[in-house]
CSV table of C-alpha atoms in Angstrom, one decimal:
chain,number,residue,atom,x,y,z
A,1,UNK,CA,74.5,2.8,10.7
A,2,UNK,CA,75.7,-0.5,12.4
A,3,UNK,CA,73.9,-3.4,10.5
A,4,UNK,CA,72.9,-6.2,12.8
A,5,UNK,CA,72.8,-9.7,12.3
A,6,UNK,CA,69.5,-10.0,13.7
A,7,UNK,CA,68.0,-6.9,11.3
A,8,UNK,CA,70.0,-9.3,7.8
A,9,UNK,CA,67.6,-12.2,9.0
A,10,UNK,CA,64.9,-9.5,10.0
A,11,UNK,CA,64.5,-8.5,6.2
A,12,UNK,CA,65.5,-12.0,4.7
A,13,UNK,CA,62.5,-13.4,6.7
A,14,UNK,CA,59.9,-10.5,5.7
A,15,UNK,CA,61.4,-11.2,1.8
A,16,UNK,CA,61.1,-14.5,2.5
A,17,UNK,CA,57.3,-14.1,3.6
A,18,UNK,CA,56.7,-11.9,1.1
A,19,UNK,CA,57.9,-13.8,-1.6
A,20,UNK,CA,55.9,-16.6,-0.4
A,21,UNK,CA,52.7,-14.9,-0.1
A,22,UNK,CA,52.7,-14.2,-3.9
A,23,UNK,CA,53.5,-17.5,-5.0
A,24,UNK,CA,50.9,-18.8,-2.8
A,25,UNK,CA,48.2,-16.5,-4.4
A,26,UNK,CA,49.6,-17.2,-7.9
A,27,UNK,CA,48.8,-20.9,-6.9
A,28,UNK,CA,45.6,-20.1,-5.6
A,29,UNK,CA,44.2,-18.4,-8.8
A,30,UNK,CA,45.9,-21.1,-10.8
A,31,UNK,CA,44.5,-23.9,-9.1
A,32,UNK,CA,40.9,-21.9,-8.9
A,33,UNK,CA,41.1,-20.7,-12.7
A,34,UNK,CA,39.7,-17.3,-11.6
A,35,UNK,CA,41.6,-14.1,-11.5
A,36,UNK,CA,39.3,-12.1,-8.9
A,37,UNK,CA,37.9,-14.3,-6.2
A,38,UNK,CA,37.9,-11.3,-3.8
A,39,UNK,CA,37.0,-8.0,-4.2
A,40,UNK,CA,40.4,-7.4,-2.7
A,41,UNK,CA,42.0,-9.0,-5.1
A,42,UNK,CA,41.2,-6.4,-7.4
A,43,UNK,CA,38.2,-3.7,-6.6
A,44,UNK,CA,37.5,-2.4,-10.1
A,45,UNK,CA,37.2,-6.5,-11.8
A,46,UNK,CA,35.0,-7.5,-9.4
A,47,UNK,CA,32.7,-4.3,-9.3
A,48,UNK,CA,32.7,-4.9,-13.1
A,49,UNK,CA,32.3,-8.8,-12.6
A,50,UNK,CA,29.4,-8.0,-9.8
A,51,UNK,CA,27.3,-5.5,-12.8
A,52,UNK,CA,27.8,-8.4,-15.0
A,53,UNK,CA,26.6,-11.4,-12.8
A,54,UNK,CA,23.7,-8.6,-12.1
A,55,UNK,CA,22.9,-8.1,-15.2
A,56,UNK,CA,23.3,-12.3,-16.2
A,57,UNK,CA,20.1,-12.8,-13.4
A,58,UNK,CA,17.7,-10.1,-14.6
A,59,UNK,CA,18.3,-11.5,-18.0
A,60,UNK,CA,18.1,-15.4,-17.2
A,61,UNK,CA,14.8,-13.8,-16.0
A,62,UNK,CA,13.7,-12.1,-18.7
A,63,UNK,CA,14.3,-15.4,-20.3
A,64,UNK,CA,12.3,-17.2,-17.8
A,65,UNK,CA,9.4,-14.6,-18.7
A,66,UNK,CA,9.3,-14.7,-22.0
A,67,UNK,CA,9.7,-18.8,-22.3
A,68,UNK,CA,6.1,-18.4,-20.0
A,69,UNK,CA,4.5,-16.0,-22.5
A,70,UNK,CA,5.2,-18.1,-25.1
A,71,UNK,CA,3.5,-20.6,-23.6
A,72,UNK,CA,0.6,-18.4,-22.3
A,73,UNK,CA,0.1,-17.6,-26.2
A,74,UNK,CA,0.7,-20.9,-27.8
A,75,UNK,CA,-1.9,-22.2,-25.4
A,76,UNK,CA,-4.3,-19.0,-26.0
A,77,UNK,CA,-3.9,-19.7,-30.2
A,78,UNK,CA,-4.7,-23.3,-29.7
A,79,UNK,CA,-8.0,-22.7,-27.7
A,80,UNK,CA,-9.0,-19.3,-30.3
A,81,UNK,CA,-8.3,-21.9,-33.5
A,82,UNK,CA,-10.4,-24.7,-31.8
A,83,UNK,CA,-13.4,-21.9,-31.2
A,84,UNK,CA,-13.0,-20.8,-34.9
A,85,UNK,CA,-12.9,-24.8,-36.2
A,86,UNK,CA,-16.1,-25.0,-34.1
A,87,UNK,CA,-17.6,-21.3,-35.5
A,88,UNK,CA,-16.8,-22.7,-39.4
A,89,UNK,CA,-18.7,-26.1,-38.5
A,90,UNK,CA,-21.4,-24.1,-37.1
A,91,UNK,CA,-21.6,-21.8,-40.6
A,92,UNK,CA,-21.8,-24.9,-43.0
A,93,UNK,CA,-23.9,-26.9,-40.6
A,94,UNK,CA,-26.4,-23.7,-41.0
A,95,UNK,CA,-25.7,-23.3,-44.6
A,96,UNK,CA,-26.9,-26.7,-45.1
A,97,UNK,CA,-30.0,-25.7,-42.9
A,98,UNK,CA,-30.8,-22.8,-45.2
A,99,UNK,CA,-30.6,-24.4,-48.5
A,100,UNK,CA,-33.8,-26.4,-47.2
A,101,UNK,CA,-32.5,-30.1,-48.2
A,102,UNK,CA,-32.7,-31.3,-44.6
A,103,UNK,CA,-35.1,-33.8,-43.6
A,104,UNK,CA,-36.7,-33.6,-39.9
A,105,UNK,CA,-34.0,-36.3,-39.3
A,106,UNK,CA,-31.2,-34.7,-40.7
A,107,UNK,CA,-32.2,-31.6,-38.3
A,108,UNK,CA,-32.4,-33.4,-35.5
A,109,UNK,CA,-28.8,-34.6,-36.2
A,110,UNK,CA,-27.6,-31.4,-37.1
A,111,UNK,CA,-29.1,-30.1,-33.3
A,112,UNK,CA,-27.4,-32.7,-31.6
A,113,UNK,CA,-23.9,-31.9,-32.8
A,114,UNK,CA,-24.5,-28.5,-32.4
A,115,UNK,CA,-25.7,-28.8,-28.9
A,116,UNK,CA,-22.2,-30.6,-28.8
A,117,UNK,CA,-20.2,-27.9,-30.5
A,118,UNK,CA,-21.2,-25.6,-27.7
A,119,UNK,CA,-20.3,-27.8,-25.1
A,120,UNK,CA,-16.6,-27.7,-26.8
A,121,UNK,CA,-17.2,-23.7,-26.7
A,122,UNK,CA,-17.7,-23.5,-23.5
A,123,UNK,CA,-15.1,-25.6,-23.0
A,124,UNK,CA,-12.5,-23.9,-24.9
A,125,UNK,CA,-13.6,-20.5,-23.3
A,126,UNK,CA,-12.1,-22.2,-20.0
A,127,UNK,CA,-9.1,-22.9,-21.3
A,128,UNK,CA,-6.3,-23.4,-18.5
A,129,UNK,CA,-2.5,-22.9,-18.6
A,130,UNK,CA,-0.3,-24.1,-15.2
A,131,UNK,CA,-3.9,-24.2,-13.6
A,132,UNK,CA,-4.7,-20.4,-14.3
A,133,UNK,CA,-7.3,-19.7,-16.9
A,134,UNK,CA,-6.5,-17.9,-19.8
A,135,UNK,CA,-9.3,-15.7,-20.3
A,136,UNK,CA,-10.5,-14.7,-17.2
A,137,UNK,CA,-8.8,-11.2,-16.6
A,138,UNK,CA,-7.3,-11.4,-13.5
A,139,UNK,CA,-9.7,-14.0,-11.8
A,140,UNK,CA,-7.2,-16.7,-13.1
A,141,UNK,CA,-8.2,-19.0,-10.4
A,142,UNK,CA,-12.1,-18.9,-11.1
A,143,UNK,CA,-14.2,-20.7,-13.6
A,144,UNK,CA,-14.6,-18.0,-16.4
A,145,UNK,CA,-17.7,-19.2,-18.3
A,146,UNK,CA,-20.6,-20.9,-17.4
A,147,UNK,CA,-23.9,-21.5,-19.1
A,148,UNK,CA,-26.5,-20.1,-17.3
A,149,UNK,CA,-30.4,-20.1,-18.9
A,150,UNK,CA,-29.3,-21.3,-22.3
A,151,UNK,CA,-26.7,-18.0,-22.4
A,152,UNK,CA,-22.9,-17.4,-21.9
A,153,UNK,CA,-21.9,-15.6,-18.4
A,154,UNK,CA,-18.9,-14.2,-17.4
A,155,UNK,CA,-17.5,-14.8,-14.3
A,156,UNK,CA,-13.4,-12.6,-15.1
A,157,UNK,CA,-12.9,-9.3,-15.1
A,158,UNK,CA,-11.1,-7.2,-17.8
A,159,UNK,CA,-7.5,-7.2,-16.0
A,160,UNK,CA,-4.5,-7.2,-18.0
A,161,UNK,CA,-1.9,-10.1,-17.5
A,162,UNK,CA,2.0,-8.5,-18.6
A,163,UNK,CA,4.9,-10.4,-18.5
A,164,UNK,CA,8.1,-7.9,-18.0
A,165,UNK,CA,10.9,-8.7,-20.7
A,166,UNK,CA,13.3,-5.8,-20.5
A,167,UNK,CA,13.9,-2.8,-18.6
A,168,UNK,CA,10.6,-1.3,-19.2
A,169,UNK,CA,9.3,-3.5,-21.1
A,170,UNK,CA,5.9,-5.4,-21.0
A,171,UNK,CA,4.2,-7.5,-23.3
A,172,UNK,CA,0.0,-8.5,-22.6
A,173,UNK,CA,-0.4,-11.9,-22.9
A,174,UNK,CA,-3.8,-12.5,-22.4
A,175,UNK,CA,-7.2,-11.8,-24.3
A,176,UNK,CA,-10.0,-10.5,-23.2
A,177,UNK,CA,-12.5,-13.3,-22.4
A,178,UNK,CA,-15.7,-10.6,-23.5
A,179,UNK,CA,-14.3,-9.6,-26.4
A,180,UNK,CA,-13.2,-13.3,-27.7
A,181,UNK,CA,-17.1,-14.3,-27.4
A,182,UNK,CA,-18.3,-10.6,-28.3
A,183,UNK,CA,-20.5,-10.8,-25.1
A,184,UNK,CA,-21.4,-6.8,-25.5
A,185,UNK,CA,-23.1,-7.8,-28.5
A,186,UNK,CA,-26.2,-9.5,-27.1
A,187,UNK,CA,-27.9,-11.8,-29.2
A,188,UNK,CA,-25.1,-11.7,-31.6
A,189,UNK,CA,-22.5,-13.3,-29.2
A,190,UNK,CA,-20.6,-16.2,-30.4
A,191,UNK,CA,-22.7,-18.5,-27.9
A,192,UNK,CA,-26.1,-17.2,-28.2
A,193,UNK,CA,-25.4,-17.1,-32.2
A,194,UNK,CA,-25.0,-21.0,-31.9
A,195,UNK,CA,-28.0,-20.7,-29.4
A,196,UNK,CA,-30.1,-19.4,-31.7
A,197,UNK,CA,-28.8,-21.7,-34.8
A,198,UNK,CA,-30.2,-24.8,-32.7
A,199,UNK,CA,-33.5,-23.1,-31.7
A,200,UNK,CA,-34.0,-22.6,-35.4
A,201,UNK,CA,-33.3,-26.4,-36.6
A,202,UNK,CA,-35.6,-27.2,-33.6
A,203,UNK,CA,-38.5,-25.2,-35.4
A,204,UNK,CA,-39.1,-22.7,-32.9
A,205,UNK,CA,-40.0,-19.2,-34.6
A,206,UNK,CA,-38.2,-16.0,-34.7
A,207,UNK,CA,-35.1,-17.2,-35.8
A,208,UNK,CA,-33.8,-15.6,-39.3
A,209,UNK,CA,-30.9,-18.2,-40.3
A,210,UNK,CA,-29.9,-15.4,-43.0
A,211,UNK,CA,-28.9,-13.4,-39.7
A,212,UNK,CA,-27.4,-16.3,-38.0
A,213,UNK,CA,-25.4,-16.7,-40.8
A,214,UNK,CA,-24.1,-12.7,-40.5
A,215,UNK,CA,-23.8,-12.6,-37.2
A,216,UNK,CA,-21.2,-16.1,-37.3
A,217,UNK,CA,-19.4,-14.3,-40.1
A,218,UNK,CA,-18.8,-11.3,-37.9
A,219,UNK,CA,-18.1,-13.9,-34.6
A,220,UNK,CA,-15.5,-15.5,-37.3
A,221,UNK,CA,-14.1,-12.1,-38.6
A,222,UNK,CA,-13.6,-11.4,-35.2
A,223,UNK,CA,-11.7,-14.4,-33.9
A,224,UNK,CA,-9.4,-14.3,-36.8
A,225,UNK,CA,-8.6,-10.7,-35.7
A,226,UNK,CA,-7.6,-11.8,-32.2
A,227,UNK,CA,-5.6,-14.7,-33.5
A,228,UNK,CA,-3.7,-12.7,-35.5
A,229,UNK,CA,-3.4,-10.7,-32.8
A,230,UNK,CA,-2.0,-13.6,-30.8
A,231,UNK,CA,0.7,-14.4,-33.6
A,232,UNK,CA,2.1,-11.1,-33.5
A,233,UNK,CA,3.1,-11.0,-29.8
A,234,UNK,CA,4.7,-14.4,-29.9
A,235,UNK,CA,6.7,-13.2,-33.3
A,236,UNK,CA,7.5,-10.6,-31.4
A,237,UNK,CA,8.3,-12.4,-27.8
A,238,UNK,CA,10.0,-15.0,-30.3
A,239,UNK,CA,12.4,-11.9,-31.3
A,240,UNK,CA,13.1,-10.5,-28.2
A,241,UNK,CA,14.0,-14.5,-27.2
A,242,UNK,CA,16.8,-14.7,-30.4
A,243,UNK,CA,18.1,-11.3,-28.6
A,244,UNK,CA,18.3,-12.6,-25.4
A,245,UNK,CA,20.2,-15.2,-26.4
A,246,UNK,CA,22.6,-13.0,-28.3
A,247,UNK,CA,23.0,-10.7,-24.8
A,248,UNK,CA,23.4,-13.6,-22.5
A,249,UNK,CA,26.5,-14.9,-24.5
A,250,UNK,CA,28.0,-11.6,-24.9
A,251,UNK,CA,27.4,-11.0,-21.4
A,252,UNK,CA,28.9,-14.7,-20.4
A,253,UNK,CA,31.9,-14.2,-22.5
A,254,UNK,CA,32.6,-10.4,-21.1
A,255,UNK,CA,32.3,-12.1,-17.7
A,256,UNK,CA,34.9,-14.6,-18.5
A,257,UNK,CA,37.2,-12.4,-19.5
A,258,UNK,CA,36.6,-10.4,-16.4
A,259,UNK,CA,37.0,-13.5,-14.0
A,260,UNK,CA,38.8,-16.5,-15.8
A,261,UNK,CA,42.7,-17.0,-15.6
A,262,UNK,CA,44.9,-17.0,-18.4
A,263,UNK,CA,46.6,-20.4,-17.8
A,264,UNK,CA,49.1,-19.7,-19.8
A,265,UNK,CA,49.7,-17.0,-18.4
A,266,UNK,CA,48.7,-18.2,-14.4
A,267,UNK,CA,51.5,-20.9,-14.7
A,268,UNK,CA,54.5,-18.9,-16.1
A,269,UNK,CA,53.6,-16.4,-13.5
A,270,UNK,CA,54.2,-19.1,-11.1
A,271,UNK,CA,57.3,-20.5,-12.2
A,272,UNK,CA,59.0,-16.7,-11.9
A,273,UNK,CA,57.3,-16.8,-8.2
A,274,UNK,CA,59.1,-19.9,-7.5
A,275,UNK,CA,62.2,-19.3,-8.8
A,276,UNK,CA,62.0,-15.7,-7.0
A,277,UNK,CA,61.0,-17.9,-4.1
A,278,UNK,CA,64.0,-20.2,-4.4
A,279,UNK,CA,66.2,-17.1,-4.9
A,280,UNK,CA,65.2,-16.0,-1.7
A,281,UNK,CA,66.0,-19.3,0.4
A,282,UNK,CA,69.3,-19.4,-1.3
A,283,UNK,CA,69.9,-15.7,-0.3
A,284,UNK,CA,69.0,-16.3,3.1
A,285,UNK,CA,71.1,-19.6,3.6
A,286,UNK,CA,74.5,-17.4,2.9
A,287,UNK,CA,72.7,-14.4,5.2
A,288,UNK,CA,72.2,-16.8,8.1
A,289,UNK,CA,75.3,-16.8,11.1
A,290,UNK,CA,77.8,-19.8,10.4
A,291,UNK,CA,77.4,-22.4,13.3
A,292,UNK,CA,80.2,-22.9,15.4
A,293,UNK,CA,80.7,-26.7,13.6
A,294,UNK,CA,81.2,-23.7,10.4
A,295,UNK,CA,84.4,-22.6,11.9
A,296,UNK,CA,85.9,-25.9,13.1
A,297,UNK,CA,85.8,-27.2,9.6
């Protein structure tokens, strides 16, 4: 076969290009300090580095979820401990009531705070967190509780509120605003309990304060039941947190690997393209035709 001039510079200049073209990406990755920044660069790291980046989102939003149910409990606990500060007020205040040492007076003290202890009740029961109340179901945008004829109504409904914190995995974060104030229970409700506690230091008849005093113990036994309740889910949301955290740098570190360039690495691999690059310039200045000024030297 009769090798041309024109096919010697043909090939030096696709070498050349070639050559060129590497060195160029080398420099690209090197200057960008990622290995894969297309998926034609390489199709199986940047699948990999796409599932990981996936899986980084859902988990900042798990995160994100769990950070709001702590607060959605933290804020529940607060306003469940306030109600049970008032409830243990409420029982010495009638205590004092029953052991018959209170002047009309003292009574007529004692009726005042209480009328003020179920003001803070009632305001407790309508509790808000990022302007959605806490125990109203799922009527979070609706006043809960309101005193209607000297008794406790309830305006929510009995919906549960779940924040998701894994694949399939749902936590309830709020209570049940009937069953904080044991509304089923008639006269033995947490409000009318108080209700009836005034009534009685007001001298109105009927009212048995050795019952009053039963029925706060049972409000009280169950309040401390839904507050441990409450601790438990945010032990447990505070676990799932510490796990998170964990995943996320796992994940974070697997992704760097994936993506990041070894510069070490990066810049040898770019000295060898330019020498290979250099190589072929010298290569092609001896391949090039002489000029005529060549053979008149």
């Amino acid at each position: 076969m009769r090798v041309t001039n024109s096919m010697l510079i043909g090939n030096m200049m696709a070498n050349l290009n070639r050559n060129l073209s590497k060195m160029a990406k080398i420099q690209d990755q090197t200057s960008s300090g990622k290995l894969v920044k297309r998926p034609s660069d390489d199709p199986v790291y940047a699948a990999r580095s796409l599932m990981l980046r996936t899986n980084l989102s859902r988990m900042e939003q798990f995160n994100r979820n769990v950070d709001d149910g702590i607060s959605w409990l933290t804020t529940s606990e607060i306003a469940v401990k306030e109600i049970g500060d008032v409830l243990h007020r409420v029982r010495d205040l009638a205590l004092k009531a029953k052991n018959g040492t209170l002047s009309d007076e003292d009574r007529e003290s004692v009726s005042y705070e209480i009328e003020s202890l179920k003001d803070q009740i009632v305001q407790s029961a309508n509790t808000e967190f990022s302007g959605r109340y806490i125990f109203a179901g799922h009527k979070t945008r609706e006043k809960p509780f309101e005193v209607i004829d000297d008794s406790l109504q309830y305006n929510g409904d009995q919906g549960a509120i779940n924040y998701n914190v894994g694949a399939d995995s749902n936590i309830k974060v709020n209570i049940d605003g009937r069953r904080l104030f044991m509304l089923d229970a008639g006269d033995s409700s947490l409000y009318n309990t108080i209700d009836r506690l005034d009534k009685a230091l007001k001298g109105q008849d009927g009212y048995d304060l050795d019952g009053i005093i039963d029925d706060i113990d049972r409000n009280m036994e169950n309040v401390l039941e839904i507050r441990a309740e409450i601790g438990s889910k945010i032990n447990r949301f505070e676990l799932i947190k510490t796990r998170m955290d964990d995943d996320t740098i796992n994940i974070t570190s697997l992704m760097s690997k994936t993506e990041d360039m070894d510069l070490a690495e990066a810049i040898m691999n770019l000295k060898m393209a330019e020498s290979v690059y250099r190589a072929s310039l010298a290569a092609g200045a001896r391949i090039i035709q002489p000029t005529l000024v060549d053979f008149l030297r």
